[in-house]
PDB file of C-alpha atoms in Angstrom:
ATOM      1  CA  UNK A   1     117.053  47.136  96.855  1.00 54.00           C
ATOM      2  CA  UNK A   2     113.469  48.353  96.937  1.00 69.00           C
ATOM      3  CA  UNK A   3     110.836  45.646  97.131  1.00 86.00           C
ATOM      4  CA  UNK A   4     109.054  45.370  93.794  1.00 95.00           C
ATOM      5  CA  UNK A   5     105.274  45.820  93.881  1.00 97.00           C
ATOM      6  CA  UNK A   6     103.542  43.111  91.836  1.00 98.00           C
ATOM      7  CA  UNK A   7     100.052  43.148  90.350  1.00 98.00           C
ATOM      8  CA  UNK A   8      98.478  40.066  88.770  1.00 98.00           C
ATOM      9  CA  UNK A   9      95.604  41.225  86.576  1.00 97.00           C
ATOM     10  CA  UNK A  10      92.742  39.484  84.825  1.00 97.00           C
ATOM     11  CA  UNK A  11      92.061  36.877  87.494  1.00 98.00           C
ATOM     12  CA  UNK A  12      88.798  35.000  87.123  1.00 97.00           C
ATOM     13  CA  UNK A  13      88.854  31.819  89.201  1.00 98.00           C
ATOM     14  CA  UNK A  14      89.360  30.958  92.842  1.00 98.00           C
ATOM     15  CA  UNK A  15      92.311  28.726  91.959  1.00 98.00           C
ATOM     16  CA  UNK A  16      94.254  31.382  90.079  1.00 98.00           C
ATOM     17  CA  UNK A  17      93.360  34.072  92.605  1.00 98.00           C
ATOM     18  CA  UNK A  18      94.646  31.833  95.379  1.00 98.00           C
ATOM     19  CA  UNK A  19      97.808  31.195  93.357  1.00 98.00           C
ATOM     20  CA  UNK A  20      98.424  34.942  93.090  1.00 98.00           C
ATOM     21  CA  UNK A  21      97.778  35.501  96.784  1.00 98.00           C
ATOM     22  CA  UNK A  22      99.929  32.572  97.868  1.00 98.00           C
ATOM     23  CA  UNK A  23     102.766  33.739  95.612  1.00 97.00           C
ATOM     24  CA  UNK A  24     102.709  37.084  97.395  1.00 97.00           C
ATOM     25  CA  UNK A  25     101.121  39.410  94.835  1.00 98.00           C
ATOM     26  CA  UNK A  26     100.570  42.880  96.266  1.00 98.00           C
ATOM     27  CA  UNK A  27      97.611  43.676  94.009  1.00 98.00           C
ATOM     28  CA  UNK A  28      95.092  41.408  92.294  1.00 98.00           C
ATOM     29  CA  UNK A  29      93.069  42.672  89.359  1.00 98.00           C
ATOM     30  CA  UNK A  30      89.578  41.838  88.136  1.00 98.00           C
ATOM     31  CA  UNK A  31      88.555  42.967  84.662  1.00 98.00           C
ATOM     32  CA  UNK A  32      85.002  44.153  84.088  1.00 98.00           C
ATOM     33  CA  UNK A  33      84.975  44.783  80.344  1.00 96.00           C
ATOM     34  CA  UNK A  34      82.804  42.476  78.203  1.00 95.00           C
ATOM     35  CA  UNK A  35      85.128  42.571  75.176  1.00 93.00           C
ATOM     36  CA  UNK A  36      87.963  41.085  77.214  1.00 94.00           C
ATOM     37  CA  UNK A  37      88.567  37.322  77.511  1.00 94.00           C
ATOM     38  CA  UNK A  38      89.310  38.115  81.165  1.00 96.00           C
ATOM     39  CA  UNK A  39      85.933  39.745  81.810  1.00 97.00           C
ATOM     40  CA  UNK A  40      84.195  38.840  85.048  1.00 98.00           C
ATOM     41  CA  UNK A  41      80.593  39.680  85.839  1.00 98.00           C
ATOM     42  CA  UNK A  42      79.787  41.808  88.841  1.00 98.00           C
ATOM     43  CA  UNK A  43      78.506  38.736  90.640  1.00 98.00           C
ATOM     44  CA  UNK A  44      81.676  36.787  89.942  1.00 98.00           C
ATOM     45  CA  UNK A  45      83.783  39.792  90.806  1.00 98.00           C
ATOM     46  CA  UNK A  46      81.976  40.129  94.125  1.00 98.00           C
ATOM     47  CA  UNK A  47      82.908  36.577  95.125  1.00 98.00           C
ATOM     48  CA  UNK A  48      86.541  36.948  94.090  1.00 98.00           C
ATOM     49  CA  UNK A  49      86.931  40.339  95.745  1.00 98.00           C
ATOM     50  CA  UNK A  50      85.542  38.978  98.995  1.00 98.00           C
ATOM     51  CA  UNK A  51      87.989  36.083  98.823  1.00 98.00           C
ATOM     52  CA  UNK A  52      90.925  38.477  98.449  1.00 98.00           C
ATOM     53  CA  UNK A  53      89.813  41.014 101.052  1.00 98.00           C
ATOM     54  CA  UNK A  54      92.616  41.839 103.456  1.00 97.00           C
ATOM     55  CA  UNK A  55      95.112  39.646 101.602  1.00 97.00           C
ATOM     56  CA  UNK A  56      96.054  42.002  98.748  1.00 98.00           C
ATOM     57  CA  UNK A  57      94.837  45.258  97.266  1.00 98.00           C
ATOM     58  CA  UNK A  58      91.839  44.488  95.067  1.00 98.00           C
ATOM     59  CA  UNK A  59      91.801  46.354  91.758  1.00 98.00           C
ATOM     60  CA  UNK A  60      88.873  46.519  89.352  1.00 98.00           C
ATOM     61  CA  UNK A  61      89.772  47.385  85.751  1.00 98.00           C
ATOM     62  CA  UNK A  62      87.214  49.445  83.854  1.00 98.00           C
ATOM     63  CA  UNK A  63      87.215  51.045  80.410  1.00 97.00           C
ATOM     64  CA  UNK A  64      85.534  54.443  80.083  1.00 97.00           C
ATOM     65  CA  UNK A  65      82.901  53.640  82.740  1.00 98.00           C
ATOM     66  CA  UNK A  66      79.835  55.824  83.154  1.00 98.00           C
ATOM     67  CA  UNK A  67      78.554  56.823  86.571  1.00 98.00           C
ATOM     68  CA  UNK A  68      75.922  54.074  86.651  1.00 98.00           C
ATOM     69  CA  UNK A  69      78.523  51.372  86.084  1.00 98.00           C
ATOM     70  CA  UNK A  70      80.847  52.909  88.647  1.00 98.00           C
ATOM     71  CA  UNK A  71      78.125  52.771  91.288  1.00 98.00           C
ATOM     72  CA  UNK A  72      77.325  49.147  90.452  1.00 98.00           C
ATOM     73  CA  UNK A  73      80.992  48.125  90.583  1.00 98.00           C
ATOM     74  CA  UNK A  74      81.595  49.837  93.910  1.00 98.00           C
ATOM     75  CA  UNK A  75      78.519  48.154  95.353  1.00 98.00           C
ATOM     76  CA  UNK A  76      79.456  44.700  94.066  1.00 98.00           C
ATOM     77  CA  UNK A  77      83.232  44.501  94.437  1.00 98.00           C
ATOM     78  CA  UNK A  78      84.014  47.221  96.989  1.00 98.00           C
ATOM     79  CA  UNK A  79      87.446  47.557  95.313  1.00 98.00           C
ATOM     80  CA  UNK A  80      90.464  49.050  97.000  1.00 98.00           C
ATOM     81  CA  UNK A  81      91.591  50.633  93.716  1.00 98.00           C
ATOM     82  CA  UNK A  82      89.875  51.541  90.445  1.00 98.00           C
ATOM     83  CA  UNK A  83      92.005  51.058  87.339  1.00 98.00           C
ATOM     84  CA  UNK A  84      90.952  53.114  84.325  1.00 98.00           C
ATOM     85  CA  UNK A  85      92.160  51.635  81.066  1.00 95.00           C
ATOM     86  CA  UNK A  86      90.222  53.654  78.501  1.00 95.00           C
ATOM     87  CA  UNK A  87      90.415  57.149  77.083  1.00 95.00           C
ATOM     88  CA  UNK A  88      89.442  58.881  80.310  1.00 98.00           C
ATOM     89  CA  UNK A  89      90.579  62.514  80.408  1.00 98.00           C
ATOM     90  CA  UNK A  90      92.379  63.914  83.450  1.00 98.00           C
ATOM     91  CA  UNK A  91      89.134  65.676  84.325  1.00 98.00           C
ATOM     92  CA  UNK A  92      87.203  62.421  84.199  1.00 98.00           C
ATOM     93  CA  UNK A  93      89.845  60.667  86.310  1.00 98.00           C
ATOM     94  CA  UNK A  94      89.514  63.382  88.945  1.00 98.00           C
ATOM     95  CA  UNK A  95      85.732  63.120  88.812  1.00 98.00           C
ATOM     96  CA  UNK A  96      85.788  59.337  89.276  1.00 98.00           C
ATOM     97  CA  UNK A  97      88.237  59.608  92.146  1.00 98.00           C
ATOM     98  CA  UNK A  98      86.049  62.168  93.878  1.00 97.00           C
ATOM     99  CA  UNK A  99      82.767  60.380  93.149  1.00 96.00           C
ATOM    100  CA  UNK A 100      83.896  56.964  94.378  1.00 97.00           C
ATOM    101  CA  UNK A 101      86.279  57.960  97.142  1.00 97.00           C
ATOM    102  CA  UNK A 102      88.667  55.264  95.908  1.00 97.00           C
ATOM    103  CA  UNK A 103      92.269  55.555  94.757  1.00 98.00           C
ATOM    104  CA  UNK A 104      92.534  55.562  90.979  1.00 98.00           C
ATOM    105  CA  UNK A 105      95.204  53.979  88.794  1.00 98.00           C
ATOM    106  CA  UNK A 106      95.295  55.386  85.259  1.00 98.00           C
ATOM    107  CA  UNK A 107      96.736  53.349  82.423  1.00 97.00           C
ATOM    108  CA  UNK A 108      98.584  55.293  79.728  1.00 96.00           C
ATOM    109  CA  UNK A 109      99.417  53.750  76.372  1.00 94.00           C
ATOM    110  CA  UNK A 110     103.053  54.186  75.357  1.00 94.00           C
ATOM    111  CA  UNK A 111     104.553  53.670  71.907  1.00 91.00           C
ATOM    112  CA  UNK A 112     106.929  56.617  71.518  1.00 92.00           C
ATOM    113  CA  UNK A 113     108.631  59.212  73.694  1.00 93.00           C
ATOM    114  CA  UNK A 114     105.959  61.732  72.728  1.00 93.00           C
ATOM    115  CA  UNK A 115     103.376  59.728  74.641  1.00 93.00           C
ATOM    116  CA  UNK A 116     105.060  60.750  77.886  1.00 95.00           C
ATOM    117  CA  UNK A 117     103.836  64.324  77.397  1.00 94.00           C
ATOM    118  CA  UNK A 118     100.443  63.360  78.821  1.00 92.00           C
ATOM    119  CA  UNK A 119     101.836  62.024  82.087  1.00 96.00           C
ATOM    120  CA  UNK A 120     101.990  65.231  84.181  1.00 95.00           C
ATOM    121  CA  UNK A 121      98.286  65.964  83.672  1.00 96.00           C
ATOM    122  CA  UNK A 122      97.393  62.488  84.912  1.00 97.00           C
ATOM    123  CA  UNK A 123      99.959  62.530  87.700  1.00 97.00           C
ATOM    124  CA  UNK A 124      98.090  65.483  89.162  1.00 96.00           C
ATOM    125  CA  UNK A 125      94.804  63.562  89.476  1.00 97.00           C
ATOM    126  CA  UNK A 126      95.608  59.827  89.699  1.00 98.00           C
ATOM    127  CA  UNK A 127      97.067  57.956  92.655  1.00 98.00           C
ATOM    128  CA  UNK A 128      99.203  55.757  90.419  1.00 98.00           C
ATOM    129  CA  UNK A 129     100.135  55.613  86.733  1.00 98.00           C
ATOM    130  CA  UNK A 130     100.391  52.368  84.787  1.00 98.00           C
ATOM    131  CA  UNK A 131     102.432  52.509  81.586  1.00 97.00           C
ATOM    132  CA  UNK A 132     101.252  49.942  79.057  1.00 95.00           C
ATOM    133  CA  UNK A 133     102.051  49.295  75.422  1.00 90.00           C
ATOM    134  CA  UNK A 134      99.651  50.982  73.051  1.00 86.00           C
ATOM    135  CA  UNK A 135      97.369  48.398  71.445  1.00 74.00           C
ATOM    136  CA  UNK A 136      97.854  47.548  67.772  1.00 64.00           C
ATOM    137  CA  UNK A 137      95.609  49.385  65.287  1.00 59.00           C
ATOM    138  CA  UNK A 138      92.084  47.984  65.287  1.00 57.00           C
ATOM    139  CA  UNK A 139      92.543  46.042  68.514  1.00 57.00           C
ATOM    140  CA  UNK A 140      89.436  45.371  70.597  1.00 59.00           C
ATOM    141  CA  UNK A 141      91.357  45.594  73.845  1.00 57.00           C
ATOM    142  CA  UNK A 142      93.111  48.676  75.261  1.00 59.00           C
ATOM    143  CA  UNK A 143      95.523  46.399  77.140  1.00 51.00           C
ATOM    144  CA  UNK A 144      96.300  42.747  77.789  1.00 52.00           C
ATOM    145  CA  UNK A 145      97.576  42.267  74.256  1.00 51.00           C
ATOM    146  CA  UNK A 146     100.907  40.749  75.239  1.00 65.00           C
ATOM    147  CA  UNK A 147     102.865  43.592  73.650  1.00 73.00           C
ATOM    148  CA  UNK A 148     105.722  45.526  75.189  1.00 89.00           C
ATOM    149  CA  UNK A 149     107.008  48.965  74.278  1.00 92.00           C
ATOM    150  CA  UNK A 150     110.620  50.112  74.014  1.00 93.00           C
ATOM    151  CA  UNK A 151     111.534  50.452  77.681  1.00 95.00           C
ATOM    152  CA  UNK A 152     114.408  52.770  76.800  1.00 94.00           C
ATOM    153  CA  UNK A 153     111.766  55.436  76.105  1.00 93.00           C
ATOM    154  CA  UNK A 154     111.564  55.843  79.880  1.00 94.00           C
ATOM    155  CA  UNK A 155     115.292  56.493  80.313  1.00 88.00           C
ATOM    156  CA  UNK A 156     115.708  59.840  82.002  1.00 85.00           C
ATOM    157  CA  UNK A 157     111.964  60.441  82.283  1.00 89.00           C
ATOM    158  CA  UNK A 158     110.662  61.965  85.500  1.00 88.00           C
ATOM    159  CA  UNK A 159     108.065  59.452  86.625  1.00 94.00           C
ATOM    160  CA  UNK A 160     106.019  59.674  89.826  1.00 94.00           C
ATOM    161  CA  UNK A 161     106.743  57.229  92.632  1.00 91.00           C
ATOM    162  CA  UNK A 162     104.820  54.009  92.243  1.00 94.00           C
ATOM    163  CA  UNK A 163     104.589  54.159  88.449  1.00 97.00           C
ATOM    164  CA  UNK A 164     103.761  50.641  87.278  1.00 98.00           C
ATOM    165  CA  UNK A 165     105.112  48.964  84.143  1.00 97.00           C
ATOM    166  CA  UNK A 166     102.882  46.715  82.064  1.00 96.00           C
ATOM    167  CA  UNK A 167     102.798  45.178  78.614  1.00 93.00           C
ATOM    168  CA  UNK A 168     104.389  41.946  77.445  1.00 93.00           C
ATOM    169  CA  UNK A 169     106.000  41.078  80.769  1.00 96.00           C
ATOM    170  CA  UNK A 170     106.692  37.515  81.884  1.00 97.00           C
ATOM    171  CA  UNK A 171     108.983  35.670  84.276  1.00 97.00           C
ATOM    172  CA  UNK A 172     111.808  35.649  81.748  1.00 96.00           C
ATOM    173  CA  UNK A 173     111.952  39.361  80.945  1.00 96.00           C
ATOM    174  CA  UNK A 174     110.680  41.117  84.058  1.00 96.00           C
ATOM    175  CA  UNK A 175     114.147  41.390  85.583  1.00 94.00           C
ATOM    176  CA  UNK A 176     115.460  43.094  82.455  1.00 94.00           C
ATOM    177  CA  UNK A 177     112.424  45.383  82.369  1.00 95.00           C
ATOM    178  CA  UNK A 178     112.985  46.486  85.945  1.00 94.00           C
ATOM    179  CA  UNK A 179     116.678  47.093  85.353  1.00 93.00           C
ATOM    180  CA  UNK A 180     116.158  49.104  82.168  1.00 92.00           C
ATOM    181  CA  UNK A 181     113.302  51.274  83.441  1.00 94.00           C
ATOM    182  CA  UNK A 182     114.310  51.745  87.068  1.00 93.00           C
ATOM    183  CA  UNK A 183     110.688  51.198  88.076  1.00 95.00           C
ATOM    184  CA  UNK A 184     109.691  49.183  91.113  1.00 95.00           C
ATOM    185  CA  UNK A 185     106.136  48.134  90.243  1.00 97.00           C
ATOM    186  CA  UNK A 186     104.954  45.710  87.551  1.00 98.00           C
ATOM    187  CA  UNK A 187     101.660  44.410  86.221  1.00 97.00           C
ATOM    188  CA  UNK A 188     101.161  41.168  84.330  1.00 97.00           C
ATOM    189  CA  UNK A 189      98.205  39.475  82.690  1.00 96.00           C
ATOM    190  CA  UNK A 190      98.823  37.643  79.407  1.00 94.00           C
ATOM    191  CA  UNK A 191     102.378  36.781  80.496  1.00 96.00           C
ATOM    192  CA  UNK A 192     101.040  34.330  83.087  1.00 97.00           C
ATOM    193  CA  UNK A 193      98.464  32.678  80.843  1.00 97.00           C
ATOM    194  CA  UNK A 194      98.244  29.420  78.917  1.00 96.00           C
ATOM    195  CA  UNK A 195      95.827  31.079  76.515  1.00 94.00           C
ATOM    196  CA  UNK A 196      93.911  34.394  76.590  1.00 92.00           C
ATOM    197  CA  UNK A 197      91.895  34.509  79.791  1.00 93.00           C
ATOM    198  CA  UNK A 198      93.280  31.279  81.266  1.00 96.00           C
ATOM    199  CA  UNK A 199      95.863  31.935  83.961  1.00 97.00           C
ATOM    200  CA  UNK A 200      98.487  29.338  84.922  1.00 98.00           C
ATOM    201  CA  UNK A 201      99.209  29.077  88.670  1.00 98.00           C
ATOM    202  CA  UNK A 202     102.772  27.929  87.956  1.00 98.00           C
ATOM    203  CA  UNK A 203     103.434  30.936  85.715  1.00 98.00           C
ATOM    204  CA  UNK A 204     101.974  33.263  88.342  1.00 98.00           C
ATOM    205  CA  UNK A 205     104.316  31.847  90.974  1.00 98.00           C
ATOM    206  CA  UNK A 206     107.292  32.061  88.616  1.00 98.00           C
ATOM    207  CA  UNK A 207     106.552  35.690  87.756  1.00 98.00           C
ATOM    208  CA  UNK A 208     106.304  36.805  91.362  1.00 97.00           C
ATOM    209  CA  UNK A 209     109.445  34.858  92.237  1.00 96.00           C
ATOM    210  CA  UNK A 210     111.341  36.489  89.363  1.00 96.00           C
ATOM    211  CA  UNK A 211     110.453  39.974  90.615  1.00 95.00           C
ATOM    212  CA  UNK A 212     111.463  39.103  94.169  1.00 87.00           C
ATOM    213  CA  UNK A 213     114.847  37.826  92.959  1.00 81.00           C
ATOM    214  CA  UNK A 214     115.345  41.145  91.204  1.00 61.00           C
ATOM    215  CA  UNK A 215     114.432  42.986  94.390  1.00 51.00           C
TER     216      UNK A 215
END
């Protein structure tokens, strides 16, 4: 079977970052979005990104960033990948990719089969797609809400290689999610937390182990 690519997102401490790296995570994510309980400052992000350099791909999650913020983030974290989790248009994704010279992962909110219509336009400009559950109405966060969508929506869909599944995943259900979607890349945040923003090293290890068993 294909090795499953695993991303642990929303890391904010050395201990939990080390737990993700030691468990074998392929990507580690740092959220720079003040509304999120997982938000890290640029200074904090700089330290964590340096700690992870060369050990995993370092992803910075941004929400509708302007050019000034992009420049500051690149300078501080020097990320390997930029994850866009807002309402960025395909044109804006292409602009960010060209401006920063970094691979871009674009998150797409999914609630119904009709949401898949947008995928080709983003496939053309992003290096990787991340399919996440649409947030509930009125939610402050575009992701990290611990919700999953109906994975059967993806049955028969033509998805680009590397498409990543997110939303409501944990060690108990990730095997089922992989089997039902046929995807080989997963992202987790709230599913490895004790409470919003507080990661649990044991849950991180269990999640990565569960994906490797599936692989």
